[in-house]
Amino acid sequence: MNFTEHPAFVFPFVVGMLFIFIYLPVIYVTWLRKNSLADFKTILRSIFTTNTLKAVREIFSECLLHRRIFRYNIRLGYMHMSLAFGWFLLIVVGKIETMVFTHDGFNPPYLPVFFKYFYPSGIPDTFKGRFFLMIMDLLLILVLSGLFLAFLKRFRSRVLGMKRTTKHIFPDRIALTFLWFIFPLRWFAESVTAGIAGSGGFFTLGSGRALASFLPLEDLLLPSWWAYSIVLGGFFFALPFSRYMHIFTEVVLIFLKYWNLATPERQNAYADFEINACSRCGICTNVCQLSADAGITHSQAVYFLRDLRYGTPERPVLENCFLCGRCSQACPVEIGIDQLRIAGRKRMMNAIAPAAEMRPVVSANGEKVDVLYFAGCMSHLTPGIIDATREILTRAGIRFSVLDDREEVCCGRPARQAGFADQARSIIARTTALINRSGASLLLVTCPICYKVFNEEYDLPIPVEHHTVFLNRLMTERPSLFRKSSLRMSYHDPCDLGRGSGIYEQPRSIIRRTGVLVSAAHEREDALCCGGSLANLAITPRQRTLVTDSAYQMLTAGNPDYVVTSCPLCKKTFAAGKREIPVADIAEIARMMLQPEEILHPEKAGEAELESEGQEICQ
Amino acid sequence: MNGKNDKWGFHTEKSNLITLDSNDRSLVNILAEQVPSLNSCFFCGSCGATCTASDDGMNFRLVHLLLRRGELQTVNKIIRSCLLCGKCTLVCPRNVDTRAVIYNLKILIHELH
Ligand code: SF4
Ligand code: SF4
Ligand code: SF4
Ligand code: SF4
Ligand code: SF4
């Protein structure tokens, strides 16, 4: 046999491969054209830096080795790694094998793929030949083992750490069917060929001999290679329309990420690459509390992204989400799911809700203060937090005023999360004006929802501090102000403070300074949502309660004296319903742990009340 | 002043005259279907009392009442100032998902136009 003969069976593969190599660049260029000139400049500025090398490293570790999936579950990681890396190596080593053989890098692209058909015994050089035969067989085993796990995942997903697998759509099914057949057919075709030739790698020759004992191998030779080529070509044709589009798209996405193209608004090509880089691995559905606790299984990241890819997501998909960030945190592709969902809501809502006119800011005549305290509307529903904060500030002798004493200011985040971008912008403009006229040098907030939006959407001349950071600093600078107790406390990370703003350590440090920290099952990046998130516009009160109760259970498993959090909404949400173990804000804990006045200033005992009253009048 | 009303010392303003037989209640029915908890509202007014946008005329209890009466024009004007902050939902003693009602109402009114 000689490969120059071009047997007809290579055509399905060649046509499929040509299709991919033409289709992908065309579609990628179509997306990239959505970039503005500024976007291209951003890319140009980063392209010749070490970022490009970092991108290559990440492509290796994430597109081929799938390290992040390994971290989620070892078996699932192995499955993805063996399929991706195994296949990649089959292509690369196969190519090297043929190059060594033909001494020509430009041999036809199908030669490595069907090499065994042309040269069943490999390279006729004893050492090199045997070496390649063995490596290629090992790689085939690697891929087949991954395939076995993929098969298992469909029926016994728990073995791979998945409580649920993704619901497939039609193009996925087609592509998946082709994919499942590719490697078993390659194995079969190579075995048949090896069986006939009586030589080959240890694996294929072994199976070939076994097949020879009961099959007429000569008659199966061409049909088996035809079948292999057809499924390969078929897979290539189905690829761009199925989840497997992620294979190539993720590579480009990683480059774009390192070239700093990502924007929170997702108005450029980045969004298209993100949407298409989702492998529908289903990890997001497994971390989402909506599916785990409330039986909601239609709106998770994977389905939202899928709908976005093939058209426009329906309202129930857009709306039923806490924007808690658990899925973005777990997503191995690091897709900015929350940003994409807010962008989707924005597209839907802006026409519907034009910005309302905000009342103008009345002119200032406030007293000069150091700290401007913005309680936020949620803190007004949990006045204990405001009282505690006021008392601590007063006791620390800090001059402060409360911006929203009259409860008519909003930070604008709820409107923004619901997609009312214009309205959010006008709220933000008004609140900015209010803050600016105060002349304070620090904005203190007790609501993480506000904190996040102040950091991300406002352009303020003064720093913004969440009270966990502020109190922790106060405790460091003025340790004598507080005392330590033996209270045992578990801590709930609010979504917008933890995953949203990266503040995990300060609240824990406050708890350790004032009592004992009891650890809970889901902490820090992996913290659960309290279920109260205002971002979910479709969940029913009953379903919310299911999520809340289950999160509360996790927090109280260690039987603490208090469940402590640092968000008024989390506190309010957890405190609703019958609770054996009380829920408190970290400010309330800090107030409880204030050193009694008589110990600090024995001579001034009794004046404290007067002092704080004086402060009250200053407001 | 004319007619019978004079005799009793009071009269009805034309603009506040509600004909419960002919008012348009289709919207409130759709809303109650979308957010079933709306039906458990007993008009206590807690939502209005806590509202962040109350200075701008927002009041969920009032909106609900106007909806039941079919006074859509006024409703449309009032709900524009809602910030969707959700305070009303959190204070409602009957667990009415007030925020979801306003959100859906905005969309419904838009679809009507
Ligand atoms: S969004 Fe991320 S985690 Fe979810 S299926 Fe897609 S790739 Fe997997
Ligand atoms: S953001 Fe939270 S609620 Fe929304 S899909 Fe992701 S995990 Fe589920
Ligand atoms: S973020 Fe929410 S809770 Fe905090 S003030 Fe703004 S609207 Fe209120
Ligand atoms: S608080 Fe609830 S029950 Fe009371 S008026 Fe408002 S929606 Fe109705
Ligand atoms: S969501 Fe709207 S109606 Fe409810 S309290 Fe906030 S501003 Fe008022």
Short mmCIF file of C-alpha atoms in Angstrom, two decimals, chain A residues 315 319 345 348-349 351-359 377-378 380-381 406-410 414-415 418 420 423 427 533-537 539-541 544 569 572-573, chain B residues 34-37 49-56 76 79-91 95-97 99-100 102-111:
data_model
loop_
_atom_site.label_atom_id
_atom_site.label_comp_id
_atom_site.label_asym_id
_atom_site.label_seq_id
_atom_site.Cartn_x
_atom_site.Cartn_y
_atom_site.Cartn_z
CA ARG A 315 -37.51 36.12 30.64
CA GLU A 319 -34.68 36.60 35.69
CA ARG A 345 -31.42 42.12 31.32
CA MET A 348 -34.52 43.73 27.59
CA MET A 349 -35.40 46.38 30.15
CA ALA A 351 -36.81 50.42 26.58
CA ILE A 352 -39.39 49.36 29.13
CA ALA A 353 -38.33 51.59 31.99
CA PRO A 354 -37.04 55.00 31.03
CA ALA A 355 -35.18 56.77 33.80
CA ALA A 356 -37.38 58.56 36.28
CA GLU A 357 -36.41 62.09 37.12
CA MET A 358 -34.69 62.24 40.46
CA ARG A 359 -35.36 64.98 42.93
CA CYS A 377 -32.06 51.13 52.63
CA MET A 378 -31.50 47.58 53.82
CA HIS A 380 -32.79 50.86 57.66
CA LEU A 381 -34.79 47.67 57.83
CA ARG A 406 -34.10 60.37 56.19
CA GLU A 407 -34.06 57.13 54.24
CA GLU A 408 -34.47 58.51 50.80
CA VAL A 409 -31.21 57.63 49.15
CA CYS A 410 -30.41 54.50 47.23
CA PRO A 414 -31.01 46.93 42.70
CA ALA A 415 -32.15 48.87 39.67
CA ALA A 418 -32.71 44.32 37.30
CA PHE A 420 -32.69 49.33 34.48
CA GLN A 423 -32.50 54.61 35.99
CA ILE A 427 -29.81 57.36 40.96
CA SER A 533 -30.65 38.35 46.85
CA LEU A 534 -32.62 41.11 45.20
CA ALA A 535 -31.21 40.14 41.85
CA ASN A 536 -33.62 37.26 41.46
CA LEU A 537 -36.74 38.61 39.86
CA ILE A 539 -38.17 33.15 42.37
CA THR A 540 -41.22 32.64 44.59
CA PRO A 541 -41.10 33.46 48.32
CA ARG A 544 -36.47 31.52 48.55
CA LEU A 569 -30.09 41.78 53.75
CA LYS A 572 -32.89 40.05 57.54
CA THR A 573 -33.23 36.98 55.34
CA GLN B 34 -47.67 35.98 37.43
CA VAL B 35 -47.16 36.74 41.11
CA PRO B 36 -49.83 34.76 43.00
CA SER B 37 -48.80 36.23 46.35
CA ALA B 49 -44.53 53.30 54.96
CA THR B 50 -41.06 51.92 54.32
CA CYS B 51 -40.72 52.87 50.67
CA THR B 52 -37.43 54.46 49.67
CA ALA B 53 -39.17 56.43 46.95
CA SER B 54 -42.12 57.57 49.03
CA ASP B 55 -41.09 61.21 48.69
CA ASP B 56 -41.51 60.73 44.95
CA ASN B 76 -47.93 54.15 35.27
CA ILE B 79 -44.26 53.28 39.52
CA ARG B 80 -41.69 55.15 37.47
CA SER B 81 -40.02 56.28 40.67
CA CYS B 82 -39.71 52.80 42.18
CA LEU B 83 -36.04 51.92 42.65
CA LEU B 84 -36.74 48.20 42.94
CA CYS B 85 -34.85 48.21 46.22
CA GLY B 86 -37.09 45.52 47.66
CA LYS B 87 -37.66 47.04 51.08
CA CYS B 88 -41.41 46.76 50.66
CA THR B 89 -41.12 43.03 50.01
CA LEU B 90 -39.05 42.52 53.11
CA VAL B 91 -41.51 44.28 55.41
CA ASN B 95 -45.18 37.78 52.07
CA VAL B 96 -46.42 39.54 48.97
CA ASP B 97 -43.61 39.67 46.44
CA ARG B 99 -41.04 44.00 44.03
CA ALA B 100 -41.83 41.27 41.54
CA ILE B 102 -43.84 46.21 40.16
CA TYR B 103 -41.20 44.68 37.94
CA ASN B 104 -43.78 42.65 36.02
CA LEU B 105 -46.14 45.60 35.96
CA LYS B 106 -43.53 47.74 34.24
CA ILE B 107 -43.14 45.11 31.57
CA LEU B 108 -46.89 44.62 31.17
CA ILE B 109 -47.58 48.31 30.78
CA HIS B 110 -44.80 48.52 28.22
CA GLU B 111 -46.31 45.64 26.27
#
